[in-house]
CSV table of C-alpha atoms and ligand atoms in Angstrom, one decimal:
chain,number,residue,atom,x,y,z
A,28,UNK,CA,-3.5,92.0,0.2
A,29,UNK,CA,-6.7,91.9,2.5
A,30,UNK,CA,-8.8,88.7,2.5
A,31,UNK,CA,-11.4,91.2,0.7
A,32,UNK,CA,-8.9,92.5,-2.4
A,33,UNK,CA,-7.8,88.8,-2.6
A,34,UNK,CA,-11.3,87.2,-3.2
A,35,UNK,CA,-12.3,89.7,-5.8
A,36,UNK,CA,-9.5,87.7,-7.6
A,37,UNK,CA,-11.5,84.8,-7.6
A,38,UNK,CA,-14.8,85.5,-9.9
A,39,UNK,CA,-16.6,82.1,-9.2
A,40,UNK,CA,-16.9,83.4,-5.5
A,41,UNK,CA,-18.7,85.8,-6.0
A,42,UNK,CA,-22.4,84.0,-7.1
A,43,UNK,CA,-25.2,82.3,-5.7
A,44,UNK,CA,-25.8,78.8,-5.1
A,45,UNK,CA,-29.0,77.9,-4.1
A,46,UNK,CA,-30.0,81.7,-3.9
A,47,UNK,CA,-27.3,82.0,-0.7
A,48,UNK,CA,-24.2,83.4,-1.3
A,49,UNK,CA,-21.7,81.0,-2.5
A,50,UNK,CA,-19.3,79.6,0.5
A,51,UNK,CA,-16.7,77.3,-0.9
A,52,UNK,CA,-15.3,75.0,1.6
A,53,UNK,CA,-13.8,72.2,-0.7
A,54,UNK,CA,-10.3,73.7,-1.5
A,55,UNK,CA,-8.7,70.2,-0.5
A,56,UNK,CA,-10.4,69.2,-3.8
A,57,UNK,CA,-9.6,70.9,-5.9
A,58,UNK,CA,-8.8,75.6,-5.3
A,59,UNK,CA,-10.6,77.9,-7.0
A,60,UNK,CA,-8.9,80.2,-9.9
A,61,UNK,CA,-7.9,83.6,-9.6
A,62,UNK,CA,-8.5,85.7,-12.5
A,63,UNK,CA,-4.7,86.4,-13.1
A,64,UNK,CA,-4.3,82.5,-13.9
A,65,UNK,CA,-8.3,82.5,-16.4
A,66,UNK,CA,-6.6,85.2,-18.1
A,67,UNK,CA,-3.1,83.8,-18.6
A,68,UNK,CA,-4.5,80.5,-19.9
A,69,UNK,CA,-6.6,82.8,-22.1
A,70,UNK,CA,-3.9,84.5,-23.1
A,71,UNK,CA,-1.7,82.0,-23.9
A,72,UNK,CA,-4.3,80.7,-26.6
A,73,UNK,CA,-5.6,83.7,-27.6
A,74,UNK,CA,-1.4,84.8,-29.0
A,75,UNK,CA,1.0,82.2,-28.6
A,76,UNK,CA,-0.7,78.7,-29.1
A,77,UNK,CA,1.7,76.4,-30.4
A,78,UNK,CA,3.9,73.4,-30.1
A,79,UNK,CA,7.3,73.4,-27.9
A,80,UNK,CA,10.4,72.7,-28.5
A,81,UNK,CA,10.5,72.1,-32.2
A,82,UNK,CA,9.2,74.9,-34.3
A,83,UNK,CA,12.0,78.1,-34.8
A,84,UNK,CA,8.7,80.0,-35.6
A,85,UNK,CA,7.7,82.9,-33.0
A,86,UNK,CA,4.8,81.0,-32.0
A,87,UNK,CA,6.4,77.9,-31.4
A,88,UNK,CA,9.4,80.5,-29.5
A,89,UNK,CA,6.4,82.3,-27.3
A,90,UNK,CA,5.4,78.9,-26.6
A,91,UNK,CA,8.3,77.0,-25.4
A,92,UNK,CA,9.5,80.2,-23.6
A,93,UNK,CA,6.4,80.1,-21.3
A,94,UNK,CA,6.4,76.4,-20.7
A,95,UNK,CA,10.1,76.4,-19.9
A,96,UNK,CA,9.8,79.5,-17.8
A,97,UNK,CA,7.4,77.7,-16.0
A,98,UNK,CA,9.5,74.9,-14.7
A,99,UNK,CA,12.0,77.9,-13.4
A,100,UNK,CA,9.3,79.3,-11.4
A,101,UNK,CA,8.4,75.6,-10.1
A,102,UNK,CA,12.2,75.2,-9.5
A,103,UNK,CA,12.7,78.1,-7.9
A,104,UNK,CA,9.1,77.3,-5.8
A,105,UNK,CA,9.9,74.0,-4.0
A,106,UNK,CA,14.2,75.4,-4.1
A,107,UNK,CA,15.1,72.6,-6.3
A,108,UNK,CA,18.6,72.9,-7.2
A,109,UNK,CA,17.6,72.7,-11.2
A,110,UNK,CA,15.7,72.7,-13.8
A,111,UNK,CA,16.6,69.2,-14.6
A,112,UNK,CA,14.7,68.1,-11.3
A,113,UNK,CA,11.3,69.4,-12.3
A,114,UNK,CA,9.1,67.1,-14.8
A,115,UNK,CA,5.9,68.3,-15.8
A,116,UNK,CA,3.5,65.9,-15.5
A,117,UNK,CA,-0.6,65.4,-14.9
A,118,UNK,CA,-1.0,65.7,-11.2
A,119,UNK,CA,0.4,63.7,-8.2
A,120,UNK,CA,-1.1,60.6,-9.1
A,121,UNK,CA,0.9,60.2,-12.1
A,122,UNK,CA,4.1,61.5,-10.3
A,123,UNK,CA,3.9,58.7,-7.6
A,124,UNK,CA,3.1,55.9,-10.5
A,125,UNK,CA,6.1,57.2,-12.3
A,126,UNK,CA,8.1,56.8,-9.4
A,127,UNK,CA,6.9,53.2,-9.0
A,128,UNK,CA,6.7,52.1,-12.4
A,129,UNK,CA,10.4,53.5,-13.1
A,130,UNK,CA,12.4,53.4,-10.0
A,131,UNK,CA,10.2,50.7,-8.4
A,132,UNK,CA,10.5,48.2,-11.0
A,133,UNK,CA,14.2,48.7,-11.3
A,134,UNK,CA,15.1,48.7,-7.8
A,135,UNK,CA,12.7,46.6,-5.5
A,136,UNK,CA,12.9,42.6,-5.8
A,137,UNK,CA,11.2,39.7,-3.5
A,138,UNK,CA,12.1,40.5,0.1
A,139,UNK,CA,12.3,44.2,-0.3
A,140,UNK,CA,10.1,46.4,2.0
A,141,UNK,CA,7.6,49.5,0.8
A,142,UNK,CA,7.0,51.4,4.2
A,143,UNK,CA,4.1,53.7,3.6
A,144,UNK,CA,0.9,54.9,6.2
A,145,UNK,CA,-2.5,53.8,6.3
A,146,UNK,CA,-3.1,57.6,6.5
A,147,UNK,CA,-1.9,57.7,2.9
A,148,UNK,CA,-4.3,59.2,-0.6
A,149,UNK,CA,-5.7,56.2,-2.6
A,150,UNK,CA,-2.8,57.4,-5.2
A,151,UNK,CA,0.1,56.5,-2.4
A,152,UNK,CA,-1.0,53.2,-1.8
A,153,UNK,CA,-2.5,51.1,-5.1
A,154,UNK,CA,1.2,52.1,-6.6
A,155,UNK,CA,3.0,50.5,-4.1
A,156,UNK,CA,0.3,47.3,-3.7
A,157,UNK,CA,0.7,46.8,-7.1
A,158,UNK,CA,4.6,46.9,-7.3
A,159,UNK,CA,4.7,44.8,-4.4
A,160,UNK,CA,2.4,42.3,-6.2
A,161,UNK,CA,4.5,42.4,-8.9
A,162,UNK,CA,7.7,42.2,-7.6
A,163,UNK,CA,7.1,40.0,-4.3
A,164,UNK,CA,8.3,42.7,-2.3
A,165,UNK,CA,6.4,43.7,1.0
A,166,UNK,CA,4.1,46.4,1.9
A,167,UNK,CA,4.2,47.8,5.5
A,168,UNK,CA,2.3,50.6,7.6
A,169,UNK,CA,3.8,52.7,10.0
A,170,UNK,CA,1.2,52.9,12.8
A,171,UNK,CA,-1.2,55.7,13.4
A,172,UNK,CA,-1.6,56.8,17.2
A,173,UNK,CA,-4.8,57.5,18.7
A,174,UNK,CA,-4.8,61.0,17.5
A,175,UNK,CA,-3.7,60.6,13.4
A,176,UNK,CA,-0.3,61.1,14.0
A,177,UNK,CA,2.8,59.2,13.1
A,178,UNK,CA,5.1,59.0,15.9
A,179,UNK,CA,9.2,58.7,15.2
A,180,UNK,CA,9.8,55.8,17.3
A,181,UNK,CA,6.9,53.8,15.5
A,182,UNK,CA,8.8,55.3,12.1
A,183,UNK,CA,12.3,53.5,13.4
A,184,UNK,CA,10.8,50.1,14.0
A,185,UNK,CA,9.0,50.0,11.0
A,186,UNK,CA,11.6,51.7,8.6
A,187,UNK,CA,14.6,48.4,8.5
A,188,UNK,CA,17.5,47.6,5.9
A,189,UNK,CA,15.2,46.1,3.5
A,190,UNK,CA,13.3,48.7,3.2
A,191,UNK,CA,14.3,50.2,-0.3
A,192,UNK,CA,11.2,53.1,-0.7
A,193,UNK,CA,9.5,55.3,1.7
A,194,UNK,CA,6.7,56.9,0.4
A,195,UNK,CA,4.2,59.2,3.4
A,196,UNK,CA,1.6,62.3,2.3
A,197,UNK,CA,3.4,65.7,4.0
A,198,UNK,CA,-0.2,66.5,5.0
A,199,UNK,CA,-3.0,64.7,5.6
A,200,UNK,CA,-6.6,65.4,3.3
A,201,UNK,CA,-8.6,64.0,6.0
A,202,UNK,CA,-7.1,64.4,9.5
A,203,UNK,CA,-5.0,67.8,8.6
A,204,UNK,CA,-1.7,65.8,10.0
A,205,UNK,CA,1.4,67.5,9.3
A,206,UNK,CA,3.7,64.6,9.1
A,207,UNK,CA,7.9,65.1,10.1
A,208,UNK,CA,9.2,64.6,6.4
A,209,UNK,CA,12.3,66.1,7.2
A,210,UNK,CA,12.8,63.2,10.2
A,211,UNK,CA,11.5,60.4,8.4
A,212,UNK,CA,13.3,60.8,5.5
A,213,UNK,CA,16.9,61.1,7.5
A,214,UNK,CA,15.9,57.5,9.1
A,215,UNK,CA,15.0,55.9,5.4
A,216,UNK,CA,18.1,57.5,4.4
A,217,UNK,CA,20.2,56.0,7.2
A,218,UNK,CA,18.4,52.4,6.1
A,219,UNK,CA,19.8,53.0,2.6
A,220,UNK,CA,16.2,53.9,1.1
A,221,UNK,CA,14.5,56.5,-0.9
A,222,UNK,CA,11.9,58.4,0.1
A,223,UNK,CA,9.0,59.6,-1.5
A,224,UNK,CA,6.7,62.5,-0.2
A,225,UNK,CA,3.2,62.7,-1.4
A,226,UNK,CA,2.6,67.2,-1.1
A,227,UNK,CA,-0.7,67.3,-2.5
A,228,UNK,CA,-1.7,69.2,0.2
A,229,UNK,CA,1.7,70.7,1.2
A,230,UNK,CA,2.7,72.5,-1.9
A,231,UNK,CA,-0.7,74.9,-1.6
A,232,UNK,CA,-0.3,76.0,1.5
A,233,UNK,CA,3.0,75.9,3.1
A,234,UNK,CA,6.8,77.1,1.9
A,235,UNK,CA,8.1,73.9,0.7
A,236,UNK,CA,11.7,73.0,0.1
A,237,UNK,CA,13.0,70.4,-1.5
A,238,UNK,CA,16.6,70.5,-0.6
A,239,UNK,CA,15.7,71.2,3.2
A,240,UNK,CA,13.4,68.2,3.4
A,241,UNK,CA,16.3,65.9,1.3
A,242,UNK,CA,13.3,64.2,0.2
A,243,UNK,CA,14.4,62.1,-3.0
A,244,UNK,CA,10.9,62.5,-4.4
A,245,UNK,CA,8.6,65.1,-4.4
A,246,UNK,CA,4.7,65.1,-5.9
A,247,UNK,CA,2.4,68.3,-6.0
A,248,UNK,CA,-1.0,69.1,-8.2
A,249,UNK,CA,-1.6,72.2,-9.6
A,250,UNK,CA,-5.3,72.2,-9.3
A,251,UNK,CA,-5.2,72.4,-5.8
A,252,UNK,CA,-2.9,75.6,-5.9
A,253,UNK,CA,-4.8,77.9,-7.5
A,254,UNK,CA,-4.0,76.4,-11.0
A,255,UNK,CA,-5.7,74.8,-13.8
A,256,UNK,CA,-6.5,71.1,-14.3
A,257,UNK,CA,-4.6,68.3,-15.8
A,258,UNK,CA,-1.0,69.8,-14.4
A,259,UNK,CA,1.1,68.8,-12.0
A,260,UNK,CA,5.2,68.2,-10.7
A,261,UNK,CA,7.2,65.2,-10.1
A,262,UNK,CA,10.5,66.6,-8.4
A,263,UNK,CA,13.4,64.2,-8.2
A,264,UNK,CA,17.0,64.0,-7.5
A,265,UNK,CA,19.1,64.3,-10.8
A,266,UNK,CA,21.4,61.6,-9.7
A,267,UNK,CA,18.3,59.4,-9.4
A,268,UNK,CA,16.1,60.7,-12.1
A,269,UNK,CA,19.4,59.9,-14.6
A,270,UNK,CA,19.0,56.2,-13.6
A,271,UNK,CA,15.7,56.0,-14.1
A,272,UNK,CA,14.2,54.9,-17.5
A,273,UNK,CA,11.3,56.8,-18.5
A,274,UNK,CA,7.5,55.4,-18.5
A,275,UNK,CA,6.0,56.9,-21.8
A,276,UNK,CA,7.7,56.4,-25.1
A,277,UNK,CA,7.3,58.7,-27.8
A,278,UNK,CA,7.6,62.1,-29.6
A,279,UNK,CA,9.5,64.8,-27.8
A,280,UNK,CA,11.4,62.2,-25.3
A,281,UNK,CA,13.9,60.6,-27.7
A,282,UNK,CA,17.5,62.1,-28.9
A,283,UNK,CA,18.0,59.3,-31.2
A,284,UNK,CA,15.1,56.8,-33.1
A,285,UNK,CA,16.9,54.0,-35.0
A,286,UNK,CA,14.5,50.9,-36.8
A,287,UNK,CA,15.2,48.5,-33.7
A,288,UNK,CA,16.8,50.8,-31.1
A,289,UNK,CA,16.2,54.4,-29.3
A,290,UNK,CA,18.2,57.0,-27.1
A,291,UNK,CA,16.2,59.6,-24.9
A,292,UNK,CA,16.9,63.2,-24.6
A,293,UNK,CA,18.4,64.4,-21.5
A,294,UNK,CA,16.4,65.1,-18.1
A,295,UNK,CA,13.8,66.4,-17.5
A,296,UNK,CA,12.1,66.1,-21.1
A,297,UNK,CA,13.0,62.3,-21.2
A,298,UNK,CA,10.0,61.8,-18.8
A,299,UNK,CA,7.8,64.3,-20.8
A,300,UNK,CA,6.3,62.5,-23.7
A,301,UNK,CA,4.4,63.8,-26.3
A,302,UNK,CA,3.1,67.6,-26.7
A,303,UNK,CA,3.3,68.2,-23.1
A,304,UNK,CA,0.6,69.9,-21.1
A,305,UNK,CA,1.8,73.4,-22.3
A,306,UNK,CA,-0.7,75.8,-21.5
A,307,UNK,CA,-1.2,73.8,-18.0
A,308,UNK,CA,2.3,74.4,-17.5
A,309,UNK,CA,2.2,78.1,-18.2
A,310,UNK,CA,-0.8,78.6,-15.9
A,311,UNK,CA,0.8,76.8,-12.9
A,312,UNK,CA,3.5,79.8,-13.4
A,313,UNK,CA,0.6,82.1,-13.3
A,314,UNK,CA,-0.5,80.6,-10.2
A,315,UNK,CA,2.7,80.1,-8.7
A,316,UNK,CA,3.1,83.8,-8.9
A,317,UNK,CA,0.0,84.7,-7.7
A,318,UNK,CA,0.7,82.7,-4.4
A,319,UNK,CA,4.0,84.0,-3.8
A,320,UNK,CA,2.4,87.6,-4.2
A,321,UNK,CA,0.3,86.8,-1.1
A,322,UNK,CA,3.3,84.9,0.4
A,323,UNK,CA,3.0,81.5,1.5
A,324,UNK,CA,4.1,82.6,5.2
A,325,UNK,CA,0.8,84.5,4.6
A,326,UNK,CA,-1.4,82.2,3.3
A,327,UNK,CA,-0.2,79.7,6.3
A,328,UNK,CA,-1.1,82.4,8.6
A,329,UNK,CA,-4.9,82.9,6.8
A,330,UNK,CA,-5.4,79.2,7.0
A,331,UNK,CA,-4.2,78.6,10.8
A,332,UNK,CA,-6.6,81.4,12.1
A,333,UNK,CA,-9.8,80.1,10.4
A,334,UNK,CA,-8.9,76.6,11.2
A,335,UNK,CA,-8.6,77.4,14.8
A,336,UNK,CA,-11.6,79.2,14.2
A,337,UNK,CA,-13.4,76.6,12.8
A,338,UNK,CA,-12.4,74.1,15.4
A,339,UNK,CA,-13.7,76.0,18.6
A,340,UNK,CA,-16.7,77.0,17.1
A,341,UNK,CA,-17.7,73.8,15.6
A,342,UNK,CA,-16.4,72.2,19.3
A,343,UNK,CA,-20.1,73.6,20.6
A,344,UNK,CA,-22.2,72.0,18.3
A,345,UNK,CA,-23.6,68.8,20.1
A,346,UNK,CA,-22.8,65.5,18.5
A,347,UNK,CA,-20.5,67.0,15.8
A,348,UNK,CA,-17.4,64.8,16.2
A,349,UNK,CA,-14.1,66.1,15.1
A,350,UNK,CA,-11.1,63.6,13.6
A,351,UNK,CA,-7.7,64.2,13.3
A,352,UNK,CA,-5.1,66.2,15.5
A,353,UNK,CA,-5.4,69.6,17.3
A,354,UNK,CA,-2.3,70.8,15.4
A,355,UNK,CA,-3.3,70.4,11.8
A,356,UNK,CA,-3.6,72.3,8.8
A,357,UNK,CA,-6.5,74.3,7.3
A,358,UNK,CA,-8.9,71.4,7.1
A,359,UNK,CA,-11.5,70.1,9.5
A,360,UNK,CA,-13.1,66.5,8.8
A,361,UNK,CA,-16.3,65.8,10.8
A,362,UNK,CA,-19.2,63.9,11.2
A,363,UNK,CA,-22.8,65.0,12.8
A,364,UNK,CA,-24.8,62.4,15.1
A,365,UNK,CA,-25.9,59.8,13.3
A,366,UNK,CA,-26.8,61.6,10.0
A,367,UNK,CA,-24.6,60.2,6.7
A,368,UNK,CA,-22.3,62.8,5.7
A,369,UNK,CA,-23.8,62.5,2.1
A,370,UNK,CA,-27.1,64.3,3.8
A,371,UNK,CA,-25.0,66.4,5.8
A,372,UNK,CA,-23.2,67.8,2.6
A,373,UNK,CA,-27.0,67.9,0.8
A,374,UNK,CA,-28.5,70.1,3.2
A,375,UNK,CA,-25.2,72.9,3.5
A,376,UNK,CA,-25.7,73.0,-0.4
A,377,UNK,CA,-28.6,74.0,0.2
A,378,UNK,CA,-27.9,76.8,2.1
A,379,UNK,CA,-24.7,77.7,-0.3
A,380,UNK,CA,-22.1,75.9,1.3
A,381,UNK,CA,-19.9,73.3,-0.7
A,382,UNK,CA,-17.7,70.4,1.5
A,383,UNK,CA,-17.1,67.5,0.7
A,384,UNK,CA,-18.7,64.5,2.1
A,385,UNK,CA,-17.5,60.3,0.8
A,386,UNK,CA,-14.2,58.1,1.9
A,387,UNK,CA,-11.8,61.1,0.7
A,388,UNK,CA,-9.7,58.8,-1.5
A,389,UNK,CA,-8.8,57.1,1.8
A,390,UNK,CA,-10.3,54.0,2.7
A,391,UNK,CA,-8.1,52.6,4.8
A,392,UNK,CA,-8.0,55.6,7.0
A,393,UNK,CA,-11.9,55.0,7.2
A,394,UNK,CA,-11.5,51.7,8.0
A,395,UNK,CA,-9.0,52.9,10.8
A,396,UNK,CA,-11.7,55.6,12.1
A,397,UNK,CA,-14.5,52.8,12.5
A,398,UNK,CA,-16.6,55.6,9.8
A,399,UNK,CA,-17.6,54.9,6.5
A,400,UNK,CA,-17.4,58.3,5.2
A,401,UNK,CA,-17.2,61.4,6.9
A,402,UNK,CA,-17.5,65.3,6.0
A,403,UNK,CA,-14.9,68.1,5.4
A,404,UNK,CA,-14.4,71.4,5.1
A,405,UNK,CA,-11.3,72.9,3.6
A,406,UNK,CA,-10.0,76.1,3.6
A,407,UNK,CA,-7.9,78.6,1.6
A,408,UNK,CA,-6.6,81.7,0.9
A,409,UNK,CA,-9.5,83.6,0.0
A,410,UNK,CA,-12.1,81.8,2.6
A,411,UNK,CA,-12.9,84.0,5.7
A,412,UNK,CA,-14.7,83.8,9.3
A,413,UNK,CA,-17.6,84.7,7.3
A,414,UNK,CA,-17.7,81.3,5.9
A,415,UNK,CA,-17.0,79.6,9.5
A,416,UNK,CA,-20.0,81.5,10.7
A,417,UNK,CA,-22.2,80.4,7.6
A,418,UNK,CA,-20.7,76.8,8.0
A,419,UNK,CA,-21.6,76.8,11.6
A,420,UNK,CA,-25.3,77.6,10.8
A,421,UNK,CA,-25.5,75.3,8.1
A,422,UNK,CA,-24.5,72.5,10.8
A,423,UNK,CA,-27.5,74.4,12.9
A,424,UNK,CA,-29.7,73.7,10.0
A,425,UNK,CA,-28.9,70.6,9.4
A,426,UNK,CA,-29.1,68.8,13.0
A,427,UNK,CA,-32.0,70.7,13.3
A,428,UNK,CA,-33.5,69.3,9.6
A,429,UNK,CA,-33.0,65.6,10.6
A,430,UNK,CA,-34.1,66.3,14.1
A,431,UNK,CA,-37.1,67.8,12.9
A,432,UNK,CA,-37.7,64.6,10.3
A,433,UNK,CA,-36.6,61.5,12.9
B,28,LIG,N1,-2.6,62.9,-2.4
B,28,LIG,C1,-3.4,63.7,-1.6
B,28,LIG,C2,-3.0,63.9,-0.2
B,28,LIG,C3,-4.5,64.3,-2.2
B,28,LIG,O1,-5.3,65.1,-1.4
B,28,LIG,C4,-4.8,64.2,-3.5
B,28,LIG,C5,-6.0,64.8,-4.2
B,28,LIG,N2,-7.2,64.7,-3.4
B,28,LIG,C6,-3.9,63.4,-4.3
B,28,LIG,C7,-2.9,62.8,-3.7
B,28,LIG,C8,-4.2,63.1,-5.8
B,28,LIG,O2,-4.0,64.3,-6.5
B,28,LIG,P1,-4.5,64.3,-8.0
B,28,LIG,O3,-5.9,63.8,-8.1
B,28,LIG,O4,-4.4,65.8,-8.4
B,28,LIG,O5,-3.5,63.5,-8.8
């Protein structure tokens, strides 16, 4: 597909903000929809609305088909070698909190070591602080260098035999960093520890595979893949996940309810509580085969262009300062002069143009960067150099705005 046939996919692209065409630039956020995915979840309600996994009616069949179709497509997605690997859950946040709730509190003790980045989302760091506070275990940082990377020796001095979890981001929402899972987890695994890989912004835009990567853990949101709300995958090793006790006790999760005593259903539905999140589920299959029509290779290859794009235009705009790495992925976080990022955002809405502007869910990384906020833009599949150019003249616009008022 051409970038033109693949954003008439995407209906909320095509209106005005502000009376300027509509340039959406906040994908790291949250991606918009395709139409494929509106009208699956439409779909779903519209004929086959009901419960899973209990009724023998042909609803409740339709139903239970779709949602456990779904977890073959995310299976087959991130190559995990089954279905019993894949629990549907609300997003990455609660994937890395069921992690630490379940495996943390089982396996760390006092003197233990949690090695994570201060790189890391808000949502891979207060898990860890608060299991370290509980258990009296340690929290360390592996060092950034200058540039927002992570370098491998800094990894080995940091990564020791007490160190029982590993948990890093695959890429960065702030800096674009591509971290080396696949390297870091072969040194937590020589130290005897697990490791955890935060892909919230991996799983959208790159070919991801589990088994590859030997990562133990494995978190991704569907929002941020063209799919709805509310949805999201914890993958995990079946010899780890069948350790592991669940977090949420309830409906759907149990084999076995006695007065005084309970047994849980086999994996993955022991960590799925309650009516799961079924039409969520069926639309991250919608999704996931609306991505893998484009091709992931693909959608890389969209993203690198415009980002390189983006970065060598936005290099000639005076007193635009650029963070992160020059090898990154398809995000750019910036600030201009001394104008708050909250103003610069104000005045691109103005002319149409949505970033994001605020700490990012990262403010320890802020801290490290000597900013208190900064700005981003994101990109994805269906942005073009068309929205580079009209970024570019937002930025115009807006030095030129607070120029004008200062
Ligand atoms: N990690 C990273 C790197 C993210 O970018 C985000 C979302 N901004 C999250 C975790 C949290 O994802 P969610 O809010 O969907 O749980």
């Amino acid at each position: 597909m051409i970038t033109k046939e693949i954003r008439e996919q995407f209906p909320i692209l095509g209106q005005e903000v502000n009376g300027k065409p509509l340039t959406y630039l906040d994908s790291a956020a949250t991606s918009q929809k395709p139409i494929s995915v509106i009208e699956t979840l439409a779909h779903y309600y519209k004929n086959d609305n009901s419960n899973v996994h209990r009724g023998v009616h042909t609803l409740g069949t339709r139903a239970t088909d779709g949602y456990e179709g779904s977890r073959e497509k995310v299976r087959r997605f991130i190559n995990a070698s089954s279905t019993e690997e894949v629990i549907f859950v609300r997003g990455t946040t609660t994937a890395i909190n069921t992690v630490a709730s379940s495996y943390g509190r089982a396996n760390i003790g006092e003197g233990d070591e949690i090695v994570i980045t201060p790189m890391e989302h808000h949502s891979n760091i207060i898990p860890w602080q608060q299991l370290a506070k509980e258990t009296g275990a340690t929290l360390k940082y592996i060092p950034l260098q200058a540039d927002g990377t992570i370098s491998l020796s800094d990894v080995e001095n940091t990564i020791t035999a007490h160190t029982k979890i590993v948990s890093v981001m695959y890429v960065s929402n702030v800096l674009g960093t591509i971290n080396p899972i696949k390297d870091i987890t072969e040194i937590a695994h020589r130290n005897d520890a697990v490791m955890m890989v935060d892909g919230a912004q991996a799983a959208p835009h790159m070919k991801v595979d589990v088994q590859e990567l030997d990562c133990d853990f494995f978190a991704f949101s569907a929002h941020k893949m063209c799919g709805p709300t509310g949805i999201g995958v914890l993958y995990g090793k079946k010899q780890l996940l069948d350790k592991m006790e669940p977090v949420e006790f309830g409906g759907e999760m149990i084999d076995f309810v006695g007065l005084y005593d309970s047994t849980w259903k086999e994996l993955p539905w022991k960590f799925e509580g309650g009516t799961p999140i079924i039409a969520g589920a069926i639309g991250l299959g919608a999704a996931i085969d609306f991505l893998e029509q484009i091709g992931l290779d693909e959608i890389e290859k969209i993203e690198h262009e415009l980002v390189e794009y983006a970065m060598e235009r936005m290099s000639t705009i005076e007193g635009l300062t650029i963070f992160g790495p020059r090898n990154r992925a398809g995000l750019v976080t910036f600030n201009l002069d001394d104008v708050h990022p909250h103003d610069v955002a104000t005045v691109l809405d103005t002319e149409g143009i949505a970033v994001r502007a605020g700490h990012h869910c990262a403010q320890p990384l802020m801290k490290w960067l000597d900013v208190t906020a900064t700005a981003r833009a994101s990109f994805y599949l269906y942005n073009t150099k068309d929205d580079v150019d009209a970024l570019i003249e937002g930025l115009k616009t807006t030095k030129e705005y607070f120029g004008h008022v200062f």
